[in-house]
Amino acid sequence: MMKTLKTILLPTNICESCMHAFNLGAVLAERFRATLVILHVIDAPAADIEARLQRLLGKEAWGHLLDGRQADARNSLIGKKTANRLIRDAMDHFCTLSGIAENAAGRHAREIVVTNGNVVEDILYYSKTFNCELILLGARRGDMVETELGPTVNAVLRKSQIPVLLAPSPPGQTGIC
C-alpha cells in the first residue's frame, strides 16, 4: 500500500533551476492534497570567518559594521521592506500564479518559511518541524552529472531521515544559483 503524502518540503534558493522543482511540488501537493512547505534559507556567514572578523575589528565595531551594511543594502535594494518579507511576498505571488492557494479546497495548501541560518540544518529542522514525508530539491542539470551533486544536495541526502526527491531542471536550462 502506497503511503500518502500530507506535507512536502520544498527548499528553494529562488534560482531558475528551482522553478521545475516548484512546479513538480505544486503538482504533487495537488495530487496528494498535501501541504507544500516552501523554505528559503538566507545563508549565515561561516562562523569561523565571523569570529575572525570580530576578533580583528572588535565585537562592537563588527556589530556596527554589520548593522550599517545590512541597512545600506536593504535600503538600496528593497527600500523599507525587509529581505524576509520581500522573499515571502514573491513566493506568495508565485504560489498564487501557480494555483496553490493558501486554503485550497478546504485545506491548508501552502506554508512559506523564510529564515536565516545554515541551509542544510534548516532543511532538516523544518522537515521535522512540519512532519514532512518528502523533501523535494531542485538541481541544476550540471549538478546531476554522474555522481557529482552539489554540497547542499549531498548533505541533505546523507542526513535526511525521510525520502528526498531530486528534480533536475529541464534540458537546456542550466540556471545559475
Coordinates of C-alpha atoms in Angstrom, one line a residue:
M1 CA 0.0 0.0 0.0
M2 CA 1.4 3.4 -1.0
K3 CA 1.8 5.9 1.8
T4 CA 0.1 9.2 1.1
L5 CA 1.9 12.5 1.3
K6 CA 0.5 15.0 3.7
T7 CA 3.3 17.5 3.8
I8 CA 6.1 18.2 1.3
L9 CA 9.1 20.4 2.0
L10 CA 10.4 22.4 -1.0
P11 CA 13.6 24.3 -0.1
T12 CA 14.4 26.9 -2.7
N13 CA 17.2 29.4 -3.3
I14 CA 15.0 31.2 -5.8
C15 CA 17.0 30.4 -8.8
E16 CA 15.9 29.4 -12.3
S17 CA 16.7 25.7 -11.8
C18 CA 14.3 25.6 -8.8
M19 CA 11.3 26.5 -10.9
H20 CA 11.0 23.0 -12.3
A21 CA 11.0 21.6 -8.7
F22 CA 8.4 24.2 -7.7
N23 CA 6.1 23.2 -10.5
L24 CA 6.6 19.5 -9.6
G25 CA 5.9 20.3 -5.9
A26 CA 2.7 22.1 -6.9
V27 CA 1.6 19.0 -8.9
L28 CA 2.4 16.6 -6.1
A29 CA 0.7 18.8 -3.5
E30 CA -2.4 19.0 -5.6
R31 CA -2.4 15.2 -6.4
F32 CA -1.9 14.1 -2.8
R33 CA -3.9 17.1 -1.4
A34 CA -0.7 17.8 0.6
T35 CA 0.6 21.0 2.2
L36 CA 3.6 22.3 0.3
V37 CA 6.0 24.0 2.7
I38 CA 8.3 26.3 0.7
L39 CA 11.5 27.1 2.6
H40 CA 14.1 29.8 1.7
V41 CA 17.2 30.0 3.9
I42 CA 19.3 33.1 3.8
D43 CA 22.7 31.5 4.5
A44 CA 24.5 32.9 7.5
P45 CA 28.2 33.7 7.1
A46 CA 30.6 31.0 8.1
A47 CA 31.1 31.1 11.9
D48 CA 34.8 30.9 11.7
I49 CA 35.0 33.9 9.3
E50 CA 32.7 35.9 11.5
A51 CA 34.7 35.0 14.6
R52 CA 37.9 36.1 13.0
L53 CA 36.5 39.4 11.8
Q54 CA 35.0 40.0 15.3
R55 CA 38.5 39.4 16.8
L56 CA 40.1 41.7 14.2
L57 CA 37.7 44.6 14.5
G58 CA 36.4 44.1 18.0
K59 CA 32.9 42.9 18.8
E60 CA 31.3 46.3 18.9
A61 CA 32.9 47.6 15.7
W62 CA 31.9 44.4 14.0
G63 CA 28.3 44.8 15.1
H64 CA 28.1 48.4 13.9
L65 CA 29.6 47.4 10.5
L66 CA 27.1 44.6 10.1
D67 CA 24.2 46.9 11.1
G68 CA 25.3 49.6 8.7
R69 CA 25.9 47.2 5.8
Q70 CA 22.6 45.5 6.2
A71 CA 20.7 48.8 6.5
D72 CA 22.5 50.2 3.4
A73 CA 21.9 47.0 1.3
R74 CA 18.3 46.8 2.4
N75 CA 17.5 50.4 1.7
S76 CA 19.2 50.4 -1.7
L77 CA 17.8 47.1 -2.9
I78 CA 14.3 46.9 -1.4
G79 CA 13.5 50.2 0.3
K80 CA 11.9 49.8 3.7
K81 CA 10.8 46.2 3.3
T82 CA 13.0 43.5 5.0
A83 CA 14.6 40.9 2.8
N84 CA 12.5 38.2 4.5
R85 CA 9.2 40.0 3.8
L86 CA 10.2 40.6 0.2
I87 CA 11.1 37.0 -0.4
R88 CA 7.9 35.8 1.3
D89 CA 5.8 38.2 -0.8
A90 CA 7.5 37.0 -4.0
M91 CA 7.0 33.3 -3.2
D92 CA 3.4 34.0 -2.1
H93 CA 2.7 35.7 -5.5
F94 CA 4.3 32.8 -7.4
C95 CA 2.2 30.3 -5.4
T96 CA -1.0 32.2 -6.4
L97 CA 0.0 32.3 -10.0
S98 CA 0.7 28.5 -9.9
G99 CA -2.7 27.8 -8.4
I100 CA -1.5 26.9 -4.9
A101 CA -4.0 29.0 -2.9
E102 CA -3.4 29.4 0.8
N103 CA -6.6 27.5 1.6
A104 CA -7.4 25.4 -1.4
A105 CA -10.4 23.1 -1.3
G106 CA -10.8 23.5 2.4
R107 CA -7.3 22.5 3.3
H108 CA -4.1 24.4 4.1
A109 CA -2.3 24.1 0.8
R110 CA 0.9 26.0 1.5
E111 CA 3.2 27.4 4.1
I112 CA 6.0 29.8 3.3
V113 CA 9.0 30.0 5.6
V114 CA 11.9 32.4 5.2
T115 CA 14.7 32.1 7.7
N116 CA 18.4 33.0 8.3
G117 CA 20.8 30.2 9.1
N118 CA 22.6 27.1 7.8
V119 CA 20.9 25.8 4.7
V120 CA 21.3 22.0 5.4
E121 CA 20.5 22.3 9.1
D122 CA 17.4 24.4 8.4
I123 CA 16.1 22.0 5.7
L124 CA 16.4 19.1 8.1
Y125 CA 15.0 21.1 11.0
Y126 CA 11.9 22.2 9.1
S127 CA 11.3 18.8 7.6
K128 CA 10.9 17.6 11.2
T129 CA 9.0 20.6 12.4
F130 CA 6.3 20.3 9.8
N131 CA 6.3 16.4 9.9
C132 CA 7.2 16.2 6.2
E133 CA 7.1 12.9 4.4
L134 CA 9.2 14.2 1.4
I135 CA 11.9 16.8 0.7
L136 CA 11.8 18.0 -2.9
L137 CA 15.1 19.6 -4.1
G138 CA 15.7 21.3 -7.4
A139 CA 19.0 20.7 -9.1
R140 CA 20.8 22.3 -12.0
R141 CA 21.3 19.8 -14.8
G142 CA 25.1 20.2 -14.3
D143 CA 24.7 19.1 -10.7
M144 CA 23.3 15.8 -11.9
V145 CA 26.3 14.6 -13.9
E146 CA 27.3 11.1 -12.8
T147 CA 27.8 11.2 -9.0
E148 CA 28.6 14.9 -8.8
L149 CA 25.9 16.6 -6.8
G150 CA 26.2 20.0 -5.1
P151 CA 27.2 20.1 -1.4
T152 CA 23.8 21.0 -0.2
V153 CA 22.1 18.1 -2.0
N154 CA 24.8 15.7 -0.9
A155 CA 24.4 16.7 2.7
V156 CA 20.6 16.5 2.7
L157 CA 20.7 13.1 1.0
R158 CA 23.2 11.8 3.6
K159 CA 21.4 13.3 6.7
S160 CA 17.7 13.2 5.9
Q161 CA 15.6 10.6 7.6
I162 CA 12.8 11.0 5.1
P163 CA 12.8 10.4 1.3
V164 CA 14.5 13.1 -0.9
L165 CA 13.4 13.6 -4.4
L166 CA 15.6 15.5 -6.9
A167 CA 14.0 17.4 -9.7
P168 CA 16.6 18.3 -12.4
S169 CA 16.0 21.4 -14.5
P170 CA 14.7 20.7 -18.0
P171 CA 17.2 20.0 -20.8
G172 CA 18.9 23.2 -21.9
Q173 CA 18.1 25.1 -18.7
T174 CA 21.2 25.3 -16.5
G175 CA 20.2 28.1 -14.2
I176 CA 22.6 30.0 -12.1
C177 CA 22.1 29.7 -8.4

